[in-house]
Coordinates of C-alpha atoms in Angstrom, one line a residue:
Chain A
M1028 CA 108.6 -86.6 -33.6
V1029 CA 108.6 -83.3 -31.6
D1030 CA 111.1 -84.8 -29.5
T1031 CA 113.7 -85.7 -32.4
S1032 CA 113.4 -82.1 -33.9
L1033 CA 114.1 -80.5 -30.3
L1034 CA 117.0 -82.8 -30.2
I1035 CA 118.5 -81.5 -33.6
I1036 CA 117.5 -78.0 -32.8
L1037 CA 119.3 -78.2 -29.3
G1038 CA 121.9 -80.6 -30.3
I1039 CA 123.4 -78.5 -32.9
P1040 CA 124.2 -75.4 -30.7
C1041 CA 125.4 -77.9 -28.0
L1042 CA 127.7 -79.5 -30.4
Y1043 CA 128.8 -76.3 -31.4
L1044 CA 129.5 -75.3 -27.8
I1045 CA 131.8 -78.4 -27.2
V1046 CA 133.9 -77.8 -30.2
A1047 CA 134.2 -74.0 -29.4
L1048 CA 135.6 -75.2 -26.1
G1049 CA 138.0 -77.6 -27.6
V1050 CA 139.2 -75.4 -30.5
G1051 CA 139.6 -72.5 -27.9
L1052 CA 141.4 -74.6 -25.5
W1053 CA 143.8 -75.8 -28.1
G1054 CA 145.0 -72.1 -28.7
S1055 CA 146.7 -72.6 -25.1
R1056 CA 149.5 -74.5 -26.9
S1057 CA 150.5 -71.6 -29.5
A1058 CA 151.8 -68.9 -26.9
D1059 CA 153.1 -68.9 -23.5
Q1060 CA 150.0 -68.4 -21.4
S1061 CA 151.8 -68.1 -18.1
Q1062 CA 153.4 -64.6 -19.4
S1063 CA 151.4 -61.5 -19.9
E1064 CA 153.1 -61.0 -23.5
G1065 CA 151.8 -64.4 -24.6
Y1066 CA 148.4 -64.3 -22.9
I1067 CA 147.6 -60.8 -23.9
A1068 CA 149.5 -60.6 -27.2
G1069 CA 150.0 -64.1 -28.3
D1070 CA 153.6 -63.5 -28.5
R1071 CA 153.2 -60.9 -31.5
K1072 CA 153.0 -63.9 -34.1
I1073 CA 149.3 -64.3 -35.1
G1074 CA 148.9 -64.9 -38.8
L1075 CA 146.5 -63.6 -41.5
L1076 CA 143.5 -66.3 -41.1
V1077 CA 143.3 -65.9 -37.2
L1078 CA 143.7 -62.1 -37.1
Y1079 CA 141.0 -61.7 -40.0
F1080 CA 138.4 -63.6 -37.9
I1081 CA 139.5 -62.2 -34.6
L1082 CA 138.7 -58.6 -35.9
G1083 CA 136.0 -59.6 -38.2
A1084 CA 133.9 -61.8 -35.6
S1085 CA 134.8 -59.7 -32.7
A1086 CA 133.5 -56.7 -34.3
L1087 CA 130.1 -58.2 -35.4
S1088 CA 128.6 -59.3 -32.4
A1089 CA 124.9 -60.8 -31.4
F1090 CA 124.1 -57.6 -33.0
S1091 CA 124.6 -58.9 -36.5
F1092 CA 121.9 -61.5 -36.2
L1093 CA 119.6 -59.8 -33.9
G1094 CA 119.9 -56.0 -33.9
A1095 CA 120.8 -55.3 -37.6
P1096 CA 117.9 -57.5 -39.2
G1097 CA 115.7 -55.7 -36.5
W1098 CA 117.0 -52.4 -37.6
A1099 CA 116.0 -53.5 -41.4
Y1100 CA 112.7 -54.6 -40.2
G1101 CA 111.7 -51.6 -38.0
R1102 CA 113.6 -48.8 -39.5
G1103 CA 114.1 -49.8 -43.0
A1104 CA 116.9 -48.2 -45.0
A1105 CA 118.3 -46.5 -41.8
A1106 CA 119.9 -50.0 -41.4
L1107 CA 122.2 -49.3 -44.2
Y1108 CA 124.4 -47.1 -41.7
I1109 CA 125.4 -50.6 -40.3
L1110 CA 126.7 -51.6 -43.8
V1111 CA 128.6 -48.6 -44.4
Y1112 CA 130.4 -48.1 -41.0
V1113 CA 131.3 -51.7 -40.8
G1114 CA 132.8 -51.7 -44.3
F1115 CA 134.8 -48.5 -43.4
G1116 CA 135.4 -49.2 -39.9
F1117 CA 139.0 -50.7 -39.9
V1118 CA 140.4 -48.4 -42.7
P1119 CA 142.1 -46.1 -40.2
L1120 CA 143.9 -49.0 -38.7
Y1121 CA 145.8 -49.4 -42.0
V1122 CA 147.5 -46.5 -40.8
I1123 CA 147.8 -46.7 -37.2
G1124 CA 147.9 -50.3 -36.8
P1125 CA 151.4 -51.0 -38.2
K1126 CA 152.6 -48.0 -36.3
A1127 CA 151.3 -49.1 -33.1
A1128 CA 152.5 -52.9 -33.6
R1129 CA 156.2 -51.3 -34.1
L1130 CA 156.2 -49.5 -31.0
G1131 CA 154.7 -52.4 -29.2
K1132 CA 157.3 -54.5 -30.2
K1133 CA 159.8 -52.0 -29.4
Y1134 CA 158.7 -50.9 -25.9
G1135 CA 156.8 -53.7 -25.0
Y1136 CA 153.1 -52.3 -25.2
V1137 CA 150.2 -54.6 -25.2
T1138 CA 147.2 -52.2 -24.8
Q1139 CA 146.2 -49.0 -26.4
A1140 CA 146.1 -47.0 -23.2
E1141 CA 149.9 -47.5 -22.1
L1142 CA 150.9 -46.4 -25.7
V1143 CA 148.9 -43.3 -25.2
A1144 CA 150.0 -42.9 -21.4
D1145 CA 153.4 -43.3 -22.3
R1146 CA 153.5 -40.7 -24.8
Y1147 CA 151.6 -38.1 -22.8
N1148 CA 154.0 -39.2 -20.1
S1149 CA 151.1 -39.5 -17.6
R1150 CA 150.7 -41.9 -14.5
W1151 CA 147.1 -41.6 -14.5
L1152 CA 145.9 -41.7 -18.0
A1153 CA 146.3 -45.4 -18.4
P1154 CA 144.3 -46.4 -15.3
L1155 CA 141.6 -43.7 -16.3
M1156 CA 141.4 -45.0 -19.9
A1157 CA 141.0 -48.6 -18.2
I1158 CA 138.1 -47.5 -16.2
V1159 CA 136.5 -45.9 -19.2
S1160 CA 137.2 -49.0 -21.2
I1161 CA 135.8 -51.5 -18.7
G1162 CA 132.9 -49.2 -18.3
A1163 CA 131.9 -49.9 -21.9
F1164 CA 133.0 -53.5 -21.9
I1165 CA 130.6 -54.7 -19.3
P1166 CA 127.3 -53.3 -20.9
Y1167 CA 128.7 -54.7 -24.1
S1168 CA 129.2 -58.1 -22.7
V1169 CA 126.0 -57.8 -20.9
L1170 CA 124.4 -57.3 -24.2
Q1171 CA 126.0 -60.5 -25.5
M1172 CA 124.9 -62.5 -22.4
R1173 CA 121.3 -61.6 -22.8
A1174 CA 121.4 -62.4 -26.4
V1175 CA 123.0 -65.8 -25.7
G1176 CA 120.6 -66.6 -22.8
F1177 CA 117.6 -65.9 -25.1
I1178 CA 118.7 -67.8 -28.1
F1179 CA 120.1 -70.7 -26.1
S1180 CA 116.7 -71.0 -24.2
E1181 CA 114.6 -70.4 -27.3
A1182 CA 116.5 -73.3 -28.9
S1183 CA 115.6 -75.6 -26.0
Q1184 CA 112.0 -74.4 -26.4
G1185 CA 112.4 -73.1 -22.8
L1186 CA 113.5 -76.4 -21.3
I1187 CA 116.8 -74.6 -20.3
P1188 CA 116.0 -71.3 -18.2
F1189 CA 117.3 -68.3 -19.2
W1190 CA 119.7 -67.8 -16.4
L1191 CA 121.2 -71.1 -17.2
A1192 CA 121.1 -70.6 -21.0
A1193 CA 123.2 -67.6 -20.3
L1194 CA 125.4 -69.2 -18.0
I1195 CA 126.6 -72.1 -19.7
P1196 CA 128.1 -70.6 -23.0
F1197 CA 129.8 -67.7 -20.8
A1198 CA 131.2 -70.5 -18.6
I1199 CA 132.8 -72.0 -21.9
I1200 CA 134.1 -68.6 -22.9
V1201 CA 135.7 -68.1 -19.5
I1202 CA 137.3 -71.5 -19.4
Y1203 CA 139.0 -71.0 -22.9
V1204 CA 139.9 -67.6 -22.5
F1205 CA 141.4 -68.3 -19.0
F1206 CA 143.6 -71.0 -20.2
A1207 CA 144.4 -69.9 -23.8
G1208 CA 144.2 -66.1 -23.8
V1209 CA 144.1 -64.3 -27.1
M1210 CA 145.0 -67.5 -29.0
G1211 CA 141.8 -69.2 -27.7
V1212 CA 139.9 -66.0 -28.6
G1213 CA 141.5 -66.3 -32.1
L1214 CA 141.1 -69.8 -32.7
S1215 CA 137.3 -70.0 -31.6
N1216 CA 136.8 -66.9 -33.7
V1217 CA 137.9 -68.7 -36.8
L1218 CA 135.1 -71.3 -36.2
Q1219 CA 132.7 -68.7 -34.9
G1220 CA 133.3 -66.3 -38.1
M1221 CA 132.9 -69.2 -40.5
M1222 CA 129.5 -70.2 -39.0
M1223 CA 128.4 -66.5 -39.1
L1224 CA 129.5 -66.0 -42.9
S1225 CA 127.8 -69.2 -44.0
L1226 CA 124.5 -68.7 -41.9
A1227 CA 124.2 -65.0 -43.2
W1228 CA 124.5 -65.9 -46.7
I1229 CA 122.3 -68.9 -46.8
L1230 CA 119.5 -67.2 -44.8
G1231 CA 119.9 -63.7 -46.5
L1232 CA 119.6 -65.3 -50.0
Y1233 CA 117.3 -68.0 -49.1
L1234 CA 114.6 -66.1 -47.2
P1235 CA 113.6 -63.4 -50.1
F1236 CA 113.4 -66.2 -52.6
S1237 CA 111.2 -68.5 -50.5
L1238 CA 109.0 -65.6 -49.4
Y1239 CA 108.7 -63.3 -52.4
G1240 CA 110.3 -65.1 -55.3
G1241 CA 113.4 -62.9 -55.5
I1242 CA 115.2 -60.0 -53.9
Q1243 CA 113.7 -57.4 -56.2
P1244 CA 110.0 -58.5 -55.9
M1245 CA 110.7 -58.3 -52.2
F1246 CA 111.8 -54.8 -52.4
Q1247 CA 109.1 -53.9 -54.9
E1248 CA 106.3 -55.1 -52.6
I1249 CA 107.7 -53.1 -49.5
A1250 CA 108.1 -50.0 -52.0
L1251 CA 104.4 -50.3 -52.9
E1252 CA 103.1 -50.7 -49.3
Q1253 CA 105.7 -48.5 -47.1
P1254 CA 107.1 -46.1 -49.6
T1255 CA 109.3 -44.3 -47.0
H1256 CA 110.6 -47.6 -45.5
L1257 CA 113.1 -48.1 -48.1
L1258 CA 114.4 -44.5 -48.1
I1259 CA 117.0 -43.2 -45.5
G1260 CA 115.6 -40.4 -43.3
Q1261 CA 112.4 -39.5 -41.5
P1262 CA 110.0 -40.9 -40.2
E1263 CA 112.4 -43.7 -39.2
L1264 CA 115.7 -41.9 -38.6
H1265 CA 116.7 -38.2 -39.3
I1266 CA 119.3 -38.1 -42.1
F1267 CA 121.6 -36.0 -39.9
E1268 CA 121.4 -38.8 -37.2
Y1269 CA 122.0 -41.3 -39.9
S1270 CA 125.0 -39.6 -41.2
S1271 CA 126.5 -38.6 -38.0
L1272 CA 126.2 -42.2 -36.8
I1273 CA 128.1 -43.3 -39.6
V1274 CA 130.8 -41.1 -39.3
V1275 CA 131.4 -41.4 -35.6
S1276 CA 130.9 -45.1 -35.8
I1277 CA 134.0 -45.3 -38.4
L1278 CA 136.0 -43.0 -36.1
G1279 CA 135.3 -45.1 -33.0
F1280 CA 135.6 -48.5 -34.6
V1281 CA 139.2 -49.1 -34.1
M1282 CA 139.4 -47.1 -30.9
W1283 CA 137.4 -50.0 -29.3
P1284 CA 140.3 -51.4 -27.0
H1285 CA 139.3 -55.0 -27.9
S1286 CA 140.1 -54.3 -31.6
F1287 CA 142.8 -51.7 -31.2
M1288 CA 144.9 -54.0 -28.9
R1289 CA 144.9 -56.7 -31.4
V1290 CA 147.4 -55.0 -33.5
Y1291 CA 150.0 -56.0 -30.9
T1292 CA 149.4 -59.6 -31.8
S1293 CA 150.8 -59.4 -35.2
D1294 CA 153.2 -57.7 -37.7
E1295 CA 152.8 -54.9 -40.1
R1296 CA 151.9 -57.0 -43.2
T1297 CA 149.3 -59.1 -41.6
I1298 CA 147.6 -56.2 -40.2
K1299 CA 147.5 -54.3 -43.6
K1300 CA 146.2 -57.4 -45.4
T1301 CA 143.5 -58.1 -42.8
V1302 CA 142.5 -54.5 -43.1
A1303 CA 142.3 -54.9 -46.8
L1304 CA 140.2 -58.0 -46.7
Y1305 CA 138.1 -57.0 -43.8
P1306 CA 135.4 -55.5 -46.4
T1307 CA 134.7 -59.2 -47.5
F1308 CA 133.7 -60.0 -43.9
A1309 CA 131.7 -56.8 -43.7
L1310 CA 129.6 -57.7 -46.9
M1311 CA 127.9 -60.4 -44.9
L1312 CA 125.7 -57.3 -43.6
V1313 CA 124.2 -57.2 -47.0
P1314 CA 122.3 -60.7 -46.5
I1315 CA 121.7 -60.0 -43.0
L1316 CA 119.7 -56.6 -43.9
L1317 CA 117.9 -58.7 -46.5
V1318 CA 116.8 -61.0 -43.8
G1319 CA 115.4 -58.0 -41.9
F1320 CA 113.6 -56.6 -44.9
A1321 CA 112.0 -60.1 -45.6
G1322 CA 110.2 -59.7 -42.7
V1323 CA 108.6 -56.5 -43.1
M1324 CA 105.7 -57.8 -45.3
S1325 CA 105.7 -61.6 -44.1
A1326 CA 105.7 -61.0 -40.4
P1327 CA 104.4 -57.7 -39.7
G1328 CA 103.7 -56.5 -35.8
V1329 CA 106.7 -58.0 -34.3
E1330 CA 106.9 -55.7 -31.3
Q1331 CA 110.6 -56.4 -30.3
I1332 CA 112.5 -55.8 -33.4
D1333 CA 115.4 -57.4 -32.3
R1334 CA 113.7 -60.8 -32.4
I1335 CA 112.5 -60.5 -36.1
L1336 CA 115.0 -63.1 -37.3
P1337 CA 114.4 -65.8 -34.4
H1338 CA 110.7 -64.9 -35.1
L1339 CA 111.0 -65.7 -38.8
I1340 CA 113.0 -68.8 -38.2
T1341 CA 110.7 -70.6 -35.6
T1342 CA 107.4 -69.8 -37.5
L1343 CA 108.4 -70.5 -41.0
E1344 CA 108.4 -74.3 -40.4
F1345 CA 112.1 -74.7 -41.3
S1346 CA 113.7 -78.0 -41.4
P1347 CA 115.1 -78.4 -37.7
W1348 CA 118.6 -78.6 -39.2
V1349 CA 118.3 -75.1 -40.4
V1350 CA 116.9 -73.9 -37.0
G1351 CA 119.6 -75.6 -35.2
L1352 CA 122.2 -74.1 -37.4
F1353 CA 120.7 -70.6 -36.9
F1354 CA 120.7 -70.8 -33.1
A1355 CA 124.3 -72.2 -33.2
A1356 CA 125.6 -69.4 -35.5
T1357 CA 123.7 -66.7 -33.5
L1358 CA 125.3 -68.3 -30.4
A1359 CA 128.7 -68.0 -32.2
A1360 CA 128.3 -64.3 -33.4
A1361 CA 127.7 -63.2 -29.7
M1362 CA 130.4 -65.4 -28.3
S1363 CA 133.0 -64.4 -30.8
S1364 CA 132.8 -60.8 -29.3
A1365 CA 132.2 -61.6 -25.7
D1366 CA 135.4 -63.7 -25.7
S1367 CA 137.3 -60.8 -27.2
I1368 CA 135.8 -58.4 -24.9
L1369 CA 136.3 -60.3 -21.7
H1370 CA 139.8 -61.1 -22.9
A1371 CA 140.5 -57.5 -23.5
A1372 CA 138.8 -56.5 -20.1
G1373 CA 140.7 -58.8 -18.1
S1374 CA 144.1 -57.6 -20.0
V1375 CA 143.3 -53.8 -19.7
F1376 CA 142.4 -54.4 -16.0
A1377 CA 145.9 -55.9 -15.3
R1378 CA 148.1 -54.1 -17.5
D1379 CA 146.5 -50.4 -17.4
F1380 CA 144.6 -50.2 -14.2
V1381 CA 146.8 -52.5 -11.8
K1382 CA 150.1 -52.5 -13.3
H1383 CA 150.3 -48.7 -14.3
G1384 CA 148.2 -47.7 -11.5
F1385 CA 149.5 -49.2 -8.5
R1386 CA 152.1 -51.8 -9.1
D1387 CA 154.8 -51.1 -11.4
D1388 CA 156.9 -53.9 -10.2
M1389 CA 154.6 -56.7 -11.4
D1390 CA 156.3 -59.2 -13.4
G1391 CA 154.9 -60.8 -16.6
K1392 CA 153.6 -63.9 -14.5
Q1393 CA 151.9 -61.9 -11.9
E1394 CA 150.3 -60.0 -14.7
A1395 CA 148.9 -62.9 -16.7
W1396 CA 147.4 -64.1 -13.4
T1397 CA 145.8 -60.7 -12.6
A1398 CA 144.4 -60.6 -16.2
K1399 CA 142.9 -64.2 -16.1
W1400 CA 141.2 -63.5 -12.7
G1401 CA 140.2 -60.0 -13.5
M1402 CA 138.5 -61.5 -16.5
V1403 CA 136.6 -64.0 -14.5
V1404 CA 135.3 -61.4 -12.1
I1405 CA 134.4 -59.0 -15.1
A1406 CA 132.5 -62.0 -16.5
I1407 CA 130.6 -62.3 -13.1
I1408 CA 129.9 -58.6 -13.0
S1409 CA 128.3 -58.8 -16.4
Y1410 CA 126.5 -61.9 -15.7
Y1411 CA 124.9 -60.0 -12.5
F1412 CA 123.7 -57.2 -14.8
A1413 CA 122.8 -59.4 -17.7
I1414 CA 119.9 -61.0 -15.4
V1415 CA 118.6 -57.8 -14.0
S1416 CA 118.9 -54.8 -16.6
N1417 CA 116.7 -54.0 -19.7
V1418 CA 118.0 -51.7 -22.5
E1419 CA 117.5 -51.8 -26.3
I1420 CA 120.5 -53.5 -27.9
V1421 CA 121.8 -51.0 -30.5
F1422 CA 121.4 -47.6 -28.7
L1423 CA 123.7 -48.8 -25.9
L1424 CA 126.3 -50.1 -28.3
A1425 CA 126.1 -46.8 -30.0
G1426 CA 126.1 -44.7 -26.7
A1427 CA 129.3 -46.8 -25.7
Y1428 CA 130.9 -45.9 -29.2
G1429 CA 130.4 -42.1 -28.1
A1430 CA 132.7 -42.5 -25.0
I1431 CA 135.4 -44.6 -26.7
V1432 CA 135.7 -42.3 -29.8
Q1433 CA 137.2 -39.7 -27.6
F1434 CA 140.6 -41.6 -27.6
L1435 CA 141.0 -41.0 -31.4
P1436 CA 142.5 -37.6 -31.2
L1437 CA 145.0 -38.7 -28.5
V1438 CA 146.1 -41.7 -30.5
I1439 CA 146.5 -39.6 -33.8
G1440 CA 148.6 -37.1 -31.7
V1441 CA 151.0 -40.0 -30.8
F1442 CA 152.0 -40.8 -34.4
F1443 CA 151.6 -37.3 -35.8
W1444 CA 151.9 -34.3 -33.6
E1445 CA 154.9 -33.6 -31.7
K1446 CA 153.6 -30.6 -30.0
A1447 CA 150.6 -32.3 -28.4
T1448 CA 150.9 -32.1 -24.5
K1449 CA 149.7 -34.0 -21.4
E1450 CA 147.6 -31.0 -20.6
G1451 CA 146.0 -31.0 -23.8
A1452 CA 145.3 -34.7 -23.7
F1453 CA 143.8 -34.5 -20.3
T1454 CA 141.4 -31.5 -20.8
G1455 CA 140.5 -32.7 -24.2
L1456 CA 139.5 -36.1 -23.1
L1457 CA 137.6 -34.7 -20.1
A1458 CA 135.7 -32.1 -22.0
G1459 CA 134.9 -34.3 -24.9
S1460 CA 133.5 -37.2 -22.4
L1461 CA 131.6 -34.7 -20.6
V1462 CA 130.0 -33.3 -23.7
T1463 CA 129.2 -36.8 -24.9
V1464 CA 127.7 -37.8 -21.7
Y1465 CA 125.7 -34.6 -21.5
Y1466 CA 123.9 -35.1 -24.8
T1467 CA 123.7 -38.7 -24.3
F1468 CA 121.7 -38.7 -21.0
I1469 CA 120.8 -35.1 -20.1
A1470 CA 119.9 -32.9 -23.0
P1471 CA 118.9 -33.8 -26.6
E1472 CA 121.6 -33.7 -29.1
P1473 CA 121.6 -30.5 -31.4
F1474 CA 120.6 -30.8 -35.0
H1475 CA 120.1 -34.7 -34.6
I1476 CA 123.9 -35.1 -34.6
H1477 CA 125.3 -37.8 -32.6
P1478 CA 126.4 -37.0 -29.1
G1479 CA 129.7 -38.8 -29.8
L1480 CA 130.6 -36.4 -32.7
W1481 CA 129.8 -33.4 -30.8
G1482 CA 132.1 -34.8 -28.2
L1483 CA 134.8 -35.6 -30.7
L1484 CA 134.6 -32.2 -31.9
V1485 CA 135.1 -30.6 -28.3
T1486 CA 138.0 -33.0 -27.6
T1487 CA 139.9 -32.4 -30.9
T1488 CA 139.4 -28.5 -30.2
V1489 CA 140.4 -28.6 -26.6
F1490 CA 143.3 -30.9 -27.1
T1491 CA 144.8 -28.8 -29.9
A1492 CA 144.0 -25.5 -28.2
V1493 CA 145.6 -26.5 -24.9
S1494 CA 148.3 -28.4 -26.5
T1495 CA 149.3 -25.1 -28.5
M1496 CA 149.3 -23.1 -25.3
T1497 CA 151.3 -25.6 -23.3
D1498 CA 154.7 -26.7 -24.0
V1499 CA 155.9 -30.4 -24.4
E1500 CA 157.7 -31.6 -21.4
N1501 CA 160.2 -33.4 -23.6
V1502 CA 160.2 -33.0 -27.4
D1503 CA 162.6 -36.0 -28.0
H1504 CA 160.4 -38.2 -26.0
A1505 CA 157.5 -37.1 -28.2
R1506 CA 159.7 -37.3 -31.5
R1507 CA 160.6 -41.1 -30.5
F1508 CA 157.0 -42.0 -31.1
I1509 CA 156.7 -40.5 -34.3
E1510 CA 159.9 -41.9 -35.7
D1511 CA 160.0 -45.3 -34.0
S1512 CA 156.5 -45.9 -35.3
R1513 CA 157.9 -45.5 -38.7
P1514 CA 159.4 -48.5 -40.7
T1515 CA 163.2 -48.6 -40.4
P1516 CA 164.4 -48.3 -44.2
I1517 CA 165.4 -51.7 -45.8
A1518 CA 163.7 -53.3 -42.9
D1519 CA 161.8 -56.4 -44.5
G1520 CA 163.2 -56.2 -48.0
G1521 CA 159.9 -55.0 -49.3
K1522 CA 159.3 -51.6 -50.7
E1523 CA 159.7 -48.6 -48.2
E1524 CA 156.5 -47.9 -46.4
S1525 CA 155.4 -44.7 -45.0
S1526 CA 152.6 -43.4 -43.2
D1527 CA 149.5 -42.7 -45.1
K1528 CA 147.2 -39.9 -43.7
D1529 CA 144.2 -40.8 -41.9
E1530 CA 141.5 -40.4 -44.4
E1531 CA 139.2 -38.7 -41.7
Chain B
M96 CA 166.9 -43.0 -37.4
Q97 CA 167.4 -46.6 -36.5
E98 CA 168.7 -45.5 -33.1
E99 CA 167.0 -45.7 -29.9
Q100 CA 166.6 -41.9 -29.6
A101 CA 165.3 -39.8 -32.3
T102 CA 167.8 -37.3 -33.5
T103 CA 167.1 -33.8 -34.7
T104 CA 168.4 -34.4 -38.1
T105 CA 165.6 -36.4 -39.1
R106 CA 162.9 -33.9 -38.2
T107 CA 160.5 -33.6 -40.6
S108 CA 157.7 -31.7 -38.9
N109 CA 156.4 -28.7 -40.0
K110 CA 156.0 -25.3 -37.9
Y111 CA 152.9 -26.6 -36.2
G112 CA 154.6 -29.8 -35.2
I113 CA 152.6 -32.0 -37.6
D114 CA 154.6 -34.7 -39.0
I115 CA 152.9 -37.0 -41.4
F116 CA 155.5 -38.6 -43.6
S117 CA 159.2 -39.6 -43.0
N118 CA 162.0 -38.3 -45.0
N119 CA 162.2 -41.5 -46.9
T120 CA 158.9 -40.8 -48.6
T121 CA 159.3 -39.2 -52.0
V122 CA 157.0 -36.6 -53.3
K123 CA 155.6 -39.2 -55.6
E124 CA 154.9 -41.4 -52.9
K125 CA 153.3 -38.8 -50.9
R126 CA 151.0 -37.9 -53.8
R127 CA 150.2 -41.6 -54.2
Y128 CA 149.2 -41.9 -50.4
W129 CA 147.0 -38.7 -50.7
I130 CA 145.1 -39.9 -53.8
H131 CA 144.4 -43.3 -51.7
A132 CA 143.2 -41.3 -48.8
L133 CA 141.0 -39.3 -51.2
V134 CA 139.3 -42.4 -52.7
Y135 CA 138.4 -43.5 -49.4
V136 CA 136.7 -40.1 -48.6
F137 CA 135.0 -39.9 -51.9
A138 CA 133.7 -43.5 -51.3
L139 CA 132.2 -42.2 -48.0
L140 CA 130.8 -39.0 -49.0
P141 CA 127.9 -40.1 -51.0
T142 CA 126.6 -42.2 -48.3
I143 CA 126.3 -39.4 -46.0
W144 CA 124.4 -36.1 -45.8
P145 CA 124.3 -34.1 -48.1
L146 CA 125.8 -35.9 -50.9
V147 CA 123.6 -39.0 -50.1
L148 CA 120.5 -37.0 -51.1
P149 CA 120.5 -37.5 -54.8
F150 CA 121.3 -41.3 -54.3
N151 CA 118.7 -41.7 -51.7
R152 CA 116.4 -43.6 -54.0
V153 CA 114.7 -46.8 -54.5
E154 CA 115.0 -47.1 -58.3
P155 CA 117.0 -48.2 -60.4
Y156 CA 117.3 -51.7 -58.6
I157 CA 120.7 -53.1 -59.1
L158 CA 121.1 -56.9 -58.4
G159 CA 117.5 -56.7 -56.9
M160 CA 118.7 -54.0 -54.3
P161 CA 117.2 -50.6 -54.0
F162 CA 119.4 -48.0 -55.3
N163 CA 120.5 -46.6 -52.0
M164 CA 121.6 -50.0 -50.7
T165 CA 123.6 -50.7 -54.0
L166 CA 125.5 -47.5 -53.1
G167 CA 126.3 -48.7 -49.7
V168 CA 127.7 -52.0 -51.3
V169 CA 129.7 -50.1 -53.9
A170 CA 131.1 -48.0 -51.2
V171 CA 132.4 -51.2 -49.5
L172 CA 133.6 -52.6 -52.4
V173 CA 135.7 -49.7 -53.3
V174 CA 137.3 -49.5 -49.7
F175 CA 138.4 -53.4 -50.6
I176 CA 139.7 -52.6 -53.9
N177 CA 141.5 -49.2 -52.8
T178 CA 143.1 -51.0 -49.8
V179 CA 144.4 -53.9 -51.9
V180 CA 145.8 -51.4 -54.4
L181 CA 147.6 -49.6 -51.8
Y182 CA 149.0 -52.6 -50.3
R183 CA 150.3 -53.7 -53.7
F184 CA 151.8 -50.3 -54.0
E185 CA 153.8 -50.3 -50.9
H186 CA 154.6 -54.1 -50.7
S187 CA 154.6 -55.1 -54.4
T188 CA 152.5 -58.1 -54.1
F189 CA 149.5 -58.8 -52.0
L190 CA 149.7 -62.8 -52.3
E191 CA 153.0 -64.2 -51.1

């Protein structure tokens, strides 16, 4: 009997992996994979359903099934920061997404960095941003690999060793991303996103009812035993830290190159609709947090808080079908981010680092080749680090946000500020990144405010001040980005659209 | 302004070089955009310090959730509705 249940528990994730591979590879038919524009940007014709799941499922990684319940379990109401920032995260994309997409279509951009580098007329900005991005992508995919290895080896009850359990799903990702590019990422993310949504809502509603007889009884019991657990603030997380984490995470959300560059895969209306519908995906954090809270009274004392959900699932005597589905959906959550990250890393490497840095004459075919093999090498590097290193899941993610978020002022400058200069961009980015690194690794951050937010303050100040003191090399060049990013009147028969102001 | 190169006649920037709206945006439309932007801000503010303080409480429970959690859910719903309404303002219909 044990064998039958193991067969089911391990069989469902395996089945999922095979289907994911097939669905991913199927995407190779939808765009020209031998050319960079097809491989990286899906020939700019991705529709609403796929874009919704690319952005949604990529943004929510293994963190959604491991880290987030862990926060609710270990840090209580502080975990609400995740719900808020994910819900607001794509709002800035409503403004800058269509603008970037229009410029991309007109001038052939497929990455965030080349847009910024072209505006600021700088040869080294794109390669530099590529290095920073890949520097963030590697730890990000390392996290996904470790999660995948842990989940898959747990599903097999240790039968599959950790190194192999991390290797198999990643090999599958590498295969479909290699052959199907962003279309492979997109189609597999539709499958993965649906699995994530269903598992989250099923478990999140089921656990509180089965363990406590309801959601409110669960919270009442927690409130009685641990009164501070349901309140934002100390002892779990200082309220300044909580608030600044929300703000910096929202500002950084679309600056992640693997999210930002997806605007080049689609058109204005699809992007805006995706942003509008995205909160429906983000609401899946509600049941996810409920799961974490459900562990508080029913499974006290779990040391590694990231493992609270697997712990609940494996100790509560669920039907093997539910357990198998859980493992498969968690794999899906990790893989849907990992494929997007690896694809973006390869693309950024080829376009921003190699092409803009050293080989301007590279054609689309050579570039696609470089992106594919760059992706493979980055996957191997990540695999190497995944098997050796050991850092807690969320702080690394939050730390990486801190560096990426520094791109924001530069991007806003592209669309709204003709007097922004190259000197301003460079000094701002440098100063802000240094401050972020300083408060992340060397000194404690003042007033419990997130290092990335201090960095952003410095980036914005220096960028503005230096731009004001220096002259734009070519105002017409700068104007071109502002005006070409706007819709041409009567372009698509609809109402004339104009730029909204970024709400931050 | 449809030409490759921007021409100076369409310049809409202020004296600091900041340029948010195009010439084709009417005053009424601009006002509407600012209102939408403000709705986002007002949805966000009660979730962070200092405005979160009066809402950072467990009771009353709504749909079983502590009050501060309900607040987060409401904020996300406001983002959803505000963006759909904004889209409908720009493109007449959301479903097409």
